[in-house]
């Protein structure tokens, strides 16, 4: 879409494709390695799987045997997700506790 919300058009006046298969594959890599939380006794099962669909999913680690894709992820603009953001390793210790 254009900034005003109108469709981007090709030379024939037809709307351009929104996402390519490469975009979809790149974004799907962001969601690897997540697992459903264990069931709790204060949740009634909604289906036969007895899965916990209440609590947020957890990332299954960065260590050996992880199912998480550890490599950089492309954004829709030809760059990478998080470009321009500081690396966690470059932040001061316990920065998340500071005011503001």
PDB file of N, CA and C in Angstrom:
ATOM      1  N   UNK A   1       0.836  -1.189   0.000  1.00  0.00           N
ATOM      2  CA  UNK A   1       0.000   0.000   0.000  1.00  0.00           C
ATOM      3  C   UNK A   1       0.876   1.246   0.000  1.00  0.00           C
ATOM      4  N   UNK A   2       0.328   2.304  -0.543  1.00  0.00           N
ATOM      5  CA  UNK A   2       0.979   3.611  -0.487  1.00  0.00           C
ATOM      6  C   UNK A   2       0.772   4.194   0.912  1.00  0.00           C
ATOM      7  N   UNK A   3       1.466   5.284   1.211  1.00  0.00           N
ATOM      8  CA  UNK A   3       1.339   5.924   2.524  1.00  0.00           C
ATOM      9  C   UNK A   3      -0.103   6.337   2.825  1.00  0.00           C
ATOM     10  N   UNK A   4      -0.878   6.703   1.795  1.00  0.00           N
ATOM     11  CA  UNK A   4      -2.264   7.134   2.003  1.00  0.00           C
ATOM     12  C   UNK A   4      -3.252   5.968   2.052  1.00  0.00           C
ATOM     13  N   UNK A   5      -2.750   4.728   1.949  1.00  0.00           N
ATOM     14  CA  UNK A   5      -3.601   3.546   2.020  1.00  0.00           C
ATOM     15  C   UNK A   5      -4.079   3.038   0.680  1.00  0.00           C
ATOM     16  N   UNK A   6      -3.771   3.744  -0.394  1.00  0.00           N
ATOM     17  CA  UNK A   6      -4.188   3.283  -1.720  1.00  0.00           C
ATOM     18  C   UNK A   6      -3.251   2.176  -2.207  1.00  0.00           C
ATOM     19  N   UNK A   7      -3.741   1.383  -3.150  1.00  0.00           N
ATOM     20  CA  UNK A   7      -2.950   0.275  -3.682  1.00  0.00           C
ATOM     21  C   UNK A   7      -1.779   0.787  -4.510  1.00  0.00           C
ATOM     22  N   UNK A   8      -0.656   0.083  -4.429  1.00  0.00           N
ATOM     23  CA  UNK A   8       0.434   0.316  -5.370  1.00  0.00           C
ATOM     24  C   UNK A   8       0.085  -0.439  -6.645  1.00  0.00           C
ATOM     25  N   UNK A   9       0.281   0.204  -7.782  1.00  0.00           N
ATOM     26  CA  UNK A   9      -0.130  -0.381  -9.055  1.00  0.00           C
ATOM     27  C   UNK A   9       1.078  -0.624  -9.950  1.00  0.00           C
ATOM     28  N   UNK A  10       0.973  -1.658 -10.792  1.00  0.00           N
ATOM     29  CA  UNK A  10       2.034  -1.908 -11.774  1.00  0.00           C
ATOM     30  C   UNK A  10       1.802  -1.037 -13.008  1.00  0.00           C
ATOM     31  N   UNK A  11       2.620  -1.219 -14.042  1.00  0.00           N
ATOM     32  CA  UNK A  11       2.536  -0.379 -15.244  1.00  0.00           C
ATOM     33  C   UNK A  11       1.207  -0.543 -15.990  1.00  0.00           C
ATOM     34  N   UNK A  12       0.505  -1.659 -15.753  1.00  0.00           N
ATOM     35  CA  UNK A  12      -0.798  -1.885 -16.394  1.00  0.00           C
ATOM     36  C   UNK A  12      -1.965  -1.410 -15.537  1.00  0.00           C
ATOM     37  N   UNK A  13      -1.673  -0.872 -14.345  1.00  0.00           N
ATOM     38  CA  UNK A  13      -2.729  -0.402 -13.457  1.00  0.00           C
ATOM     39  C   UNK A  13      -3.295  -1.465 -12.536  1.00  0.00           C
ATOM     40  N   UNK A  14      -2.710  -2.665 -12.543  1.00  0.00           N
ATOM     41  CA  UNK A  14      -3.173  -3.748 -11.660  1.00  0.00           C
ATOM     42  C   UNK A  14      -2.453  -3.643 -10.312  1.00  0.00           C
ATOM     43  N   UNK A  15      -3.134  -3.982  -9.210  1.00  0.00           N
ATOM     44  CA  UNK A  15      -2.486  -3.934  -7.895  1.00  0.00           C
ATOM     45  C   UNK A  15      -1.273  -4.864  -7.840  1.00  0.00           C
ATOM     46  N   UNK A  16      -0.215  -4.377  -7.188  1.00  0.00           N
ATOM     47  CA  UNK A  16       0.984  -5.190  -7.009  1.00  0.00           C
ATOM     48  C   UNK A  16       0.741  -6.258  -5.953  1.00  0.00           C
ATOM     49  N   UNK A  17       1.469  -7.344  -6.062  1.00  0.00           N
ATOM     50  CA  UNK A  17       1.390  -8.424  -5.083  1.00  0.00           C
ATOM     51  C   UNK A  17       1.823  -7.883  -3.719  1.00  0.00           C
ATOM     52  N   UNK A  18       1.085  -8.231  -2.669  1.00  0.00           N
ATOM     53  CA  UNK A  18       1.386  -7.726  -1.340  1.00  0.00           C
ATOM     54  C   UNK A  18       2.639  -8.368  -0.765  1.00  0.00           C
ATOM     55  N   UNK A  19       2.681  -9.682  -0.743  1.00  0.00           N
ATOM     56  CA  UNK A  19       3.819 -10.417  -0.207  1.00  0.00           C
ATOM     57  C   UNK A  19       4.244 -11.455  -1.226  1.00  0.00           C
ATOM     58  N   UNK A  20       5.519 -11.757  -1.227  1.00  0.00           N
ATOM     59  CA  UNK A  20       6.016 -12.844  -2.064  1.00  0.00           C
ATOM     60  C   UNK A  20       6.178 -14.084  -1.199  1.00  0.00           C
ATOM     61  N   UNK A  21       6.389 -15.211  -1.811  1.00  0.00           N
ATOM     62  CA  UNK A  21       6.646 -16.433  -1.037  1.00  0.00           C
ATOM     63  C   UNK A  21       7.921 -16.284  -0.219  1.00  0.00           C
ATOM     64  N   UNK A  22       8.919 -15.563  -0.721  1.00  0.00           N
ATOM     65  CA  UNK A  22      10.142 -15.327   0.054  1.00  0.00           C
ATOM     66  C   UNK A  22       9.832 -14.543   1.323  1.00  0.00           C
ATOM     67  N   UNK A  23       8.949 -13.524   1.237  1.00  0.00           N
ATOM     68  CA  UNK A  23       8.542 -12.783   2.432  1.00  0.00           C
ATOM     69  C   UNK A  23       7.902 -13.708   3.453  1.00  0.00           C
ATOM     70  N   UNK A  24       7.017 -14.561   2.989  1.00  0.00           N
ATOM     71  CA  UNK A  24       6.307 -15.475   3.888  1.00  0.00           C
ATOM     72  C   UNK A  24       7.282 -16.445   4.537  1.00  0.00           C
ATOM     73  N   UNK A  25       8.219 -16.986   3.765  1.00  0.00           N
ATOM     74  CA  UNK A  25       9.215 -17.909   4.334  1.00  0.00           C
ATOM     75  C   UNK A  25      10.093 -17.197   5.351  1.00  0.00           C
ATOM     76  N   UNK A  26      10.521 -15.958   5.051  1.00  0.00           N
ATOM     77  CA  UNK A  26      11.358 -15.215   5.994  1.00  0.00           C
ATOM     78  C   UNK A  26      10.616 -14.953   7.296  1.00  0.00           C
ATOM     79  N   UNK A  27       9.353 -14.530   7.200  1.00  0.00           N
ATOM     80  CA  UNK A  27       8.603 -14.245   8.417  1.00  0.00           C
ATOM     81  C   UNK A  27       8.268 -15.520   9.192  1.00  0.00           C
ATOM     82  N   UNK A  28       8.079 -16.629   8.514  1.00  0.00           N
ATOM     83  CA  UNK A  28       7.783 -17.876   9.225  1.00  0.00           C
ATOM     84  C   UNK A  28       8.962 -18.304  10.087  1.00  0.00           C
ATOM     85  N   UNK A  29      10.169 -17.911   9.707  1.00  0.00           N
ATOM     86  CA  UNK A  29      11.347 -18.260  10.506  1.00  0.00           C
ATOM     87  C   UNK A  29      11.328 -17.575  11.867  1.00  0.00           C
ATOM     88  N   UNK A  30      10.578 -16.471  11.990  1.00  0.00           N
ATOM     89  CA  UNK A  30      10.484 -15.767  13.273  1.00  0.00           C
ATOM     90  C   UNK A  30       9.748 -16.592  14.315  1.00  0.00           C
ATOM     91  N   UNK A  31       8.902 -17.491  13.876  1.00  0.00           N
ATOM     92  CA  UNK A  31       8.015 -18.199  14.793  1.00  0.00           C
ATOM     93  C   UNK A  31       8.455 -19.632  15.049  1.00  0.00           C
ATOM     94  N   UNK A  32       9.715 -19.945  14.789  1.00  0.00           N
ATOM     95  CA  UNK A  32      10.206 -21.293  15.068  1.00  0.00           C
ATOM     96  C   UNK A  32      10.610 -21.408  16.526  1.00  0.00           C
ATOM     97  N   UNK A  33      10.536 -22.598  17.066  1.00  0.00           N
ATOM     98  CA  UNK A  33      11.025 -22.859  18.412  1.00  0.00           C
ATOM     99  C   UNK A  33      10.073 -22.519  19.536  1.00  0.00           C
ATOM    100  N   UNK A  34       8.841 -22.159  19.246  1.00  0.00           N
ATOM    101  CA  UNK A  34       7.876 -21.882  20.300  1.00  0.00           C
ATOM    102  C   UNK A  34       7.159 -23.171  20.685  1.00  0.00           C
ATOM    103  N   UNK A  35       6.854 -23.311  21.960  1.00  0.00           N
ATOM    104  CA  UNK A  35       6.146 -24.498  22.441  1.00  0.00           C
ATOM    105  C   UNK A  35       5.019 -24.074  23.377  1.00  0.00           C
ATOM    106  N   UNK A  36       3.958 -24.845  23.370  1.00  0.00           N
ATOM    107  CA  UNK A  36       2.824 -24.606  24.261  1.00  0.00           C
ATOM    108  C   UNK A  36       3.260 -24.909  25.689  1.00  0.00           C
ATOM    109  N   UNK A  37       2.809 -24.095  26.622  1.00  0.00           N
ATOM    110  CA  UNK A  37       3.135 -24.302  28.042  1.00  0.00           C
ATOM    111  C   UNK A  37       2.443 -25.560  28.562  1.00  0.00           C
ATOM    112  N   UNK A  38       2.998 -26.140  29.617  1.00  0.00           N
ATOM    113  CA  UNK A  38       2.358 -27.321  30.207  1.00  0.00           C
ATOM    114  C   UNK A  38       0.972 -26.981  30.763  1.00  0.00           C
ATOM    115  N   UNK A  39       0.131 -27.969  30.822  1.00  0.00           N
ATOM    116  CA  UNK A  39      -1.225 -27.807  31.344  1.00  0.00           C
ATOM    117  C   UNK A  39      -1.167 -27.498  32.831  1.00  0.00           C
ATOM    118  N   UNK A  40      -2.082 -26.651  33.304  1.00  0.00           N
ATOM    119  CA  UNK A  40      -2.214 -26.350  34.729  1.00  0.00           C
ATOM    120  C   UNK A  40      -3.529 -26.947  35.223  1.00  0.00           C
ATOM    121  N   UNK A  41      -3.617 -27.213  36.520  1.00  0.00           N
ATOM    122  CA  UNK A  41      -4.821 -27.853  37.048  1.00  0.00           C
ATOM    123  C   UNK A  41      -6.021 -26.910  37.095  1.00  0.00           C
ATOM    124  N   UNK A  42      -5.782 -25.588  37.015  1.00  0.00           N
ATOM    125  CA  UNK A  42      -6.913 -24.659  37.075  1.00  0.00           C
ATOM    126  C   UNK A  42      -7.395 -24.225  35.690  1.00  0.00           C
ATOM    127  N   UNK A  43      -7.059 -24.994  34.658  1.00  0.00           N
ATOM    128  CA  UNK A  43      -7.539 -24.728  33.298  1.00  0.00           C
ATOM    129  C   UNK A  43      -8.349 -25.930  32.838  1.00  0.00           C
ATOM    130  N   UNK A  44      -9.571 -25.667  32.384  1.00  0.00           N
ATOM    131  CA  UNK A  44     -10.374 -26.760  31.841  1.00  0.00           C
ATOM    132  C   UNK A  44      -9.974 -27.001  30.395  1.00  0.00           C
ATOM    133  N   UNK A  45      -9.769 -28.253  30.015  1.00  0.00           N
ATOM    134  CA  UNK A  45      -9.384 -28.532  28.620  1.00  0.00           C
ATOM    135  C   UNK A  45     -10.520 -28.187  27.662  1.00  0.00           C
ATOM    136  N   UNK A  46     -10.142 -27.577  26.530  1.00  0.00           N
ATOM    137  CA  UNK A  46     -11.137 -27.211  25.521  1.00  0.00           C
ATOM    138  C   UNK A  46     -11.290 -28.285  24.457  1.00  0.00           C
ATOM    139  N   UNK A  47     -10.314 -29.157  24.352  1.00  0.00           N
ATOM    140  CA  UNK A  47     -10.363 -30.185  23.314  1.00  0.00           C
ATOM    141  C   UNK A  47      -9.609 -31.417  23.813  1.00  0.00           C
ATOM    142  N   UNK A  48      -9.461 -32.365  22.950  1.00  0.00           N
ATOM    143  CA  UNK A  48      -8.820 -33.618  23.352  1.00  0.00           C
ATOM    144  C   UNK A  48      -7.326 -33.496  23.602  1.00  0.00           C
ATOM    145  N   UNK A  49      -6.677 -32.438  23.111  1.00  0.00           N
ATOM    146  CA  UNK A  49      -5.218 -32.353  23.262  1.00  0.00           C
ATOM    147  C   UNK A  49      -4.804 -31.968  24.678  1.00  0.00           C
ATOM    148  N   UNK A  50      -5.734 -31.440  25.470  1.00  0.00           N
ATOM    149  CA  UNK A  50      -5.428 -30.987  26.826  1.00  0.00           C
ATOM    150  C   UNK A  50      -4.244 -30.025  26.821  1.00  0.00           C
ATOM    151  N   UNK A  51      -4.249 -29.105  25.862  1.00  0.00           N
ATOM    152  CA  UNK A  51      -3.175 -28.120  25.717  1.00  0.00           C
ATOM    153  C   UNK A  51      -3.514 -26.855  26.498  1.00  0.00           C
ATOM    154  N   UNK A  52      -2.496 -26.173  26.960  1.00  0.00           N
ATOM    155  CA  UNK A  52      -2.641 -24.911  27.666  1.00  0.00           C
ATOM    156  C   UNK A  52      -2.631 -23.784  26.630  1.00  0.00           C
ATOM    157  N   UNK A  53      -3.818 -23.296  26.282  1.00  0.00           N
ATOM    158  CA  UNK A  53      -3.924 -22.196  25.327  1.00  0.00           C
ATOM    159  C   UNK A  53      -4.117 -20.861  26.041  1.00  0.00           C
ATOM    160  N   UNK A  54      -3.938 -20.837  27.361  1.00  0.00           N
ATOM    161  CA  UNK A  54      -4.107 -19.622  28.155  1.00  0.00           C
ATOM    162  C   UNK A  54      -2.778 -18.889  28.306  1.00  0.00           C
ATOM    163  N   UNK A  55      -1.747 -19.589  28.747  1.00  0.00           N
ATOM    164  CA  UNK A  55      -0.446 -18.978  29.012  1.00  0.00           C
ATOM    165  C   UNK A  55       0.320 -18.746  27.713  1.00  0.00           C
ATOM    166  N   UNK A  56       1.170 -17.702  27.682  1.00  0.00           N
ATOM    167  CA  UNK A  56       1.955 -17.442  26.472  1.00  0.00           C
ATOM    168  C   UNK A  56       2.883 -18.606  26.153  1.00  0.00           C
ATOM    169  N   UNK A  57       3.130 -18.800  24.879  1.00  0.00           N
ATOM    170  CA  UNK A  57       4.055 -19.854  24.472  1.00  0.00           C
ATOM    171  C   UNK A  57       5.462 -19.484  24.936  1.00  0.00           C
ATOM    172  N   UNK A  58       6.317 -20.479  25.070  1.00  0.00           N
ATOM    173  CA  UNK A  58       7.692 -20.221  25.487  1.00  0.00           C
ATOM    174  C   UNK A  58       8.652 -20.582  24.364  1.00  0.00           C
ATOM    175  N   UNK A  59       9.764 -19.829  24.293  1.00  0.00           N
ATOM    176  CA  UNK A  59      10.801 -20.126  23.307  1.00  0.00           C
ATOM    177  C   UNK A  59      11.651 -21.247  23.868  1.00  0.00           C
ATOM    178  N   UNK A  60      11.902 -22.240  23.045  1.00  0.00           N
ATOM    179  CA  UNK A  60      12.640 -23.417  23.488  1.00  0.00           C
ATOM    180  C   UNK A  60      14.148 -23.227  23.346  1.00  0.00           C
ATOM    181  N   UNK A  61      14.689 -22.212  23.991  1.00  0.00           N
ATOM    182  CA  UNK A  61      16.117 -22.038  24.188  1.00  0.00           C
ATOM    183  C   UNK A  61      16.970 -21.739  22.980  1.00  0.00           C
ATOM    184  N   UNK A  62      18.205 -21.384  23.286  1.00  0.00           N
ATOM    185  CA  UNK A  62      19.208 -21.097  22.272  1.00  0.00           C
ATOM    186  C   UNK A  62      20.333 -22.110  22.313  1.00  0.00           C
ATOM    187  N   UNK A  63      20.235 -23.092  23.158  1.00  0.00           N
ATOM    188  CA  UNK A  63      21.330 -24.036  23.347  1.00  0.00           C
ATOM    189  C   UNK A  63      21.316 -25.187  22.367  1.00  0.00           C
ATOM    190  N   UNK A  64      22.097 -26.173  22.681  1.00  0.00           N
ATOM    191  CA  UNK A  64      22.205 -27.361  21.834  1.00  0.00           C
ATOM    192  C   UNK A  64      20.838 -28.043  21.732  1.00  0.00           C
ATOM    193  N   UNK A  65      20.488 -28.435  20.538  1.00  0.00           N
ATOM    194  CA  UNK A  65      19.222 -29.125  20.334  1.00  0.00           C
ATOM    195  C   UNK A  65      18.021 -28.205  20.215  1.00  0.00           C
ATOM    196  N   UNK A  66      18.247 -26.890  20.172  1.00  0.00           N
ATOM    197  CA  UNK A  66      17.122 -25.971  20.047  1.00  0.00           C
ATOM    198  C   UNK A  66      16.434 -26.135  18.700  1.00  0.00           C
ATOM    199  N   UNK A  67      15.148 -25.851  18.676  1.00  0.00           N
ATOM    200  CA  UNK A  67      14.402 -25.880  17.419  1.00  0.00           C
ATOM    201  C   UNK A  67      14.185 -24.460  16.898  1.00  0.00           C
ATOM    202  N   UNK A  68      14.835 -23.502  17.530  1.00  0.00           N
ATOM    203  CA  UNK A  68      14.666 -22.096  17.164  1.00  0.00           C
ATOM    204  C   UNK A  68      15.665 -21.713  16.085  1.00  0.00           C
ATOM    205  N   UNK A  69      15.218 -20.971  15.093  1.00  0.00           N
ATOM    206  CA  UNK A  69      16.092 -20.455  14.042  1.00  0.00           C
ATOM    207  C   UNK A  69      16.859 -19.267  14.613  1.00  0.00           C
ATOM    208  N   UNK A  70      18.167 -19.401  14.757  1.00  0.00           N
ATOM    209  CA  UNK A  70      18.982 -18.388  15.412  1.00  0.00           C
ATOM    210  C   UNK A  70      19.508 -17.317  14.460  1.00  0.00           C
ATOM    211  N   UNK A  71      19.246 -17.446  13.186  1.00  0.00           N
ATOM    212  CA  UNK A  71      19.828 -16.533  12.212  1.00  0.00           C
ATOM    213  C   UNK A  71      18.968 -15.286  12.028  1.00  0.00           C
ATOM    214  N   UNK A  72      19.557 -14.190  11.493  1.00  0.00           N
ATOM    215  CA  UNK A  72      18.799 -12.949  11.291  1.00  0.00           C
ATOM    216  C   UNK A  72      17.585 -13.164  10.394  1.00  0.00           C
ATOM    217  N   UNK A  73      16.547 -12.375  10.641  1.00  0.00           N
ATOM    218  CA  UNK A  73      15.291 -12.476   9.891  1.00  0.00           C
ATOM    219  C   UNK A  73      15.116 -11.227   9.036  1.00  0.00           C
ATOM    220  N   UNK A  74      14.740 -11.414   7.774  1.00  0.00           N
ATOM    221  CA  UNK A  74      14.528 -10.293   6.848  1.00  0.00           C
ATOM    222  C   UNK A  74      13.209  -9.585   7.159  1.00  0.00           C
ATOM    223  N   UNK A  75      13.195  -8.255   6.960  1.00  0.00           N
ATOM    224  CA  UNK A  75      11.932  -7.533   7.039  1.00  0.00           C
ATOM    225  C   UNK A  75      11.382  -7.326   5.628  1.00  0.00           C
ATOM    226  N   UNK A  76      10.278  -6.634   5.500  1.00  0.00           N
ATOM    227  CA  UNK A  76       9.648  -6.457   4.188  1.00  0.00           C
ATOM    228  C   UNK A  76      10.319  -5.385   3.337  1.00  0.00           C
ATOM    229  N   UNK A  77      11.316  -4.706   3.883  1.00  0.00           N
ATOM    230  CA  UNK A  77      11.944  -3.592   3.178  1.00  0.00           C
ATOM    231  C   UNK A  77      13.367  -3.903   2.730  1.00  0.00           C
ATOM    232  N   UNK A  78      13.757  -5.168   2.742  1.00  0.00           N
ATOM    233  CA  UNK A  78      15.087  -5.554   2.288  1.00  0.00           C
ATOM    234  C   UNK A  78      16.147  -5.511   3.368  1.00  0.00           C
ATOM    235  N   UNK A  79      15.787  -5.107   4.568  1.00  0.00           N
ATOM    236  CA  UNK A  79      16.719  -5.093   5.692  1.00  0.00           C
ATOM    237  C   UNK A  79      16.432  -6.267   6.610  1.00  0.00           C
ATOM    238  N   UNK A  80      16.849  -6.139   7.855  1.00  0.00           N
ATOM    239  CA  UNK A  80      16.635  -7.190   8.844  1.00  0.00           C
ATOM    240  C   UNK A  80      15.793  -6.660   9.993  1.00  0.00           C
ATOM    241  N   UNK A  81      15.007  -7.531  10.597  1.00  0.00           N
ATOM    242  CA  UNK A  81      14.244  -7.145  11.784  1.00  0.00           C
ATOM    243  C   UNK A  81      15.226  -6.709  12.863  1.00  0.00           C
ATOM    244  N   UNK A  82      14.955  -5.584  13.474  1.00  0.00           N
ATOM    245  CA  UNK A  82      15.822  -5.090  14.535  1.00  0.00           C
ATOM    246  C   UNK A  82      16.970  -4.229  14.058  1.00  0.00           C
ATOM    247  N   UNK A  83      17.100  -3.999  12.741  1.00  0.00           N
ATOM    248  CA  UNK A  83      18.153  -3.102  12.255  1.00  0.00           C
ATOM    249  C   UNK A  83      18.028  -1.758  12.956  1.00  0.00           C
ATOM    250  N   UNK A  84      19.142  -1.208  13.377  1.00  0.00           N
ATOM    251  CA  UNK A  84      19.144   0.090  14.044  1.00  0.00           C
ATOM    252  C   UNK A  84      18.902  -0.001  15.533  1.00  0.00           C
ATOM    253  N   UNK A  85      18.569  -1.171  16.037  1.00  0.00           N
ATOM    254  CA  UNK A  85      18.368  -1.356  17.469  1.00  0.00           C
ATOM    255  C   UNK A  85      19.666  -1.862  18.089  1.00  0.00           C
ATOM    256  N   UNK A  86      19.963  -1.483  19.332  1.00  0.00           N
ATOM    257  CA  UNK A  86      21.193  -1.972  19.957  1.00  0.00           C
ATOM    258  C   UNK A  86      21.108  -3.471  20.240  1.00  0.00           C
ATOM    259  N   UNK A  87      22.252  -4.119  20.185  1.00  0.00           N
ATOM    260  CA  UNK A  87      22.311  -5.529  20.558  1.00  0.00           C
ATOM    261  C   UNK A  87      22.139  -5.653  22.063  1.00  0.00           C
ATOM    262  N   UNK A  88      21.548  -6.726  22.521  1.00  0.00           N
ATOM    263  CA  UNK A  88      21.369  -6.946  23.957  1.00  0.00           C
ATOM    264  C   UNK A  88      22.714  -6.911  24.675  1.00  0.00           C
ATOM    265  N   UNK A  89      23.754  -7.453  24.032  1.00  0.00           N
ATOM    266  CA  UNK A  89      25.082  -7.498  24.646  1.00  0.00           C
ATOM    267  C   UNK A  89      25.672  -6.101  24.822  1.00  0.00           C
ATOM    268  N   UNK A  90      25.199  -5.111  24.052  1.00  0.00           N
ATOM    269  CA  UNK A  90      25.734  -3.751  24.130  1.00  0.00           C
ATOM    270  C   UNK A  90      25.001  -2.878  25.144  1.00  0.00           C
ATOM    271  N   UNK A  91      23.928  -3.366  25.727  1.00  0.00           N
ATOM    272  CA  UNK A  91      23.164  -2.590  26.698  1.00  0.00           C
ATOM    273  C   UNK A  91      23.791  -2.710  28.079  1.00  0.00           C
ATOM    274  N   UNK A  92      23.636  -1.686  28.927  1.00  0.00           N
ATOM    275  CA  UNK A  92      24.190  -1.782  30.281  1.00  0.00           C
ATOM    276  C   UNK A  92      23.464  -2.861  31.080  1.00  0.00           C
ATOM    277  N   UNK A  93      24.132  -3.415  32.079  1.00  0.00           N
ATOM    278  CA  UNK A  93      23.487  -4.452  32.894  1.00  0.00           C
ATOM    279  C   UNK A  93      22.194  -3.930  33.538  1.00  0.00           C
ATOM    280  N   UNK A  94      21.175  -4.760  33.526  1.00  0.00           N
ATOM    281  CA  UNK A  94      19.898  -4.473  34.179  1.00  0.00           C
ATOM    282  C   UNK A  94      19.257  -3.181  33.668  1.00  0.00           C
ATOM    283  N   UNK A  95      19.489  -2.849  32.395  1.00  0.00           N
ATOM    284  CA  UNK A  95      18.959  -1.614  31.819  1.00  0.00           C
ATOM    285  C   UNK A  95      17.437  -1.548  31.871  1.00  0.00           C
ATOM    286  N   UNK A  96      16.801  -2.699  31.890  1.00  0.00           N
ATOM    287  CA  UNK A  96      15.339  -2.752  31.878  1.00  0.00           C
ATOM    288  C   UNK A  96      14.735  -2.291  33.195  1.00  0.00           C
ATOM    289  N   UNK A  97      15.561  -2.102  34.223  1.00  0.00           N
ATOM    290  CA  UNK A  97      15.065  -1.633  35.513  1.00  0.00           C
ATOM    291  C   UNK A  97      15.134  -0.113  35.641  1.00  0.00           C
ATOM    292  N   UNK A  98      15.716   0.569  34.661  1.00  0.00           N
ATOM    293  CA  UNK A  98      15.867   2.019  34.754  1.00  0.00           C
ATOM    294  C   UNK A  98      14.520   2.713  34.539  1.00  0.00           C
ATOM    295  N   UNK A  99      14.401   3.900  35.104  1.00  0.00           N
ATOM    296  CA  UNK A  99      13.159   4.674  34.984  1.00  0.00           C
ATOM    297  C   UNK A  99      12.953   5.109  33.543  1.00  0.00           C
ATOM    298  N   UNK A 100      11.692   5.146  33.116  1.00  0.00           N
ATOM    299  CA  UNK A 100      11.369   5.634  31.782  1.00  0.00           C
ATOM    300  C   UNK A 100      11.299   4.546  30.803  1.00  0.00           C
TER     301      UNK A 100
END
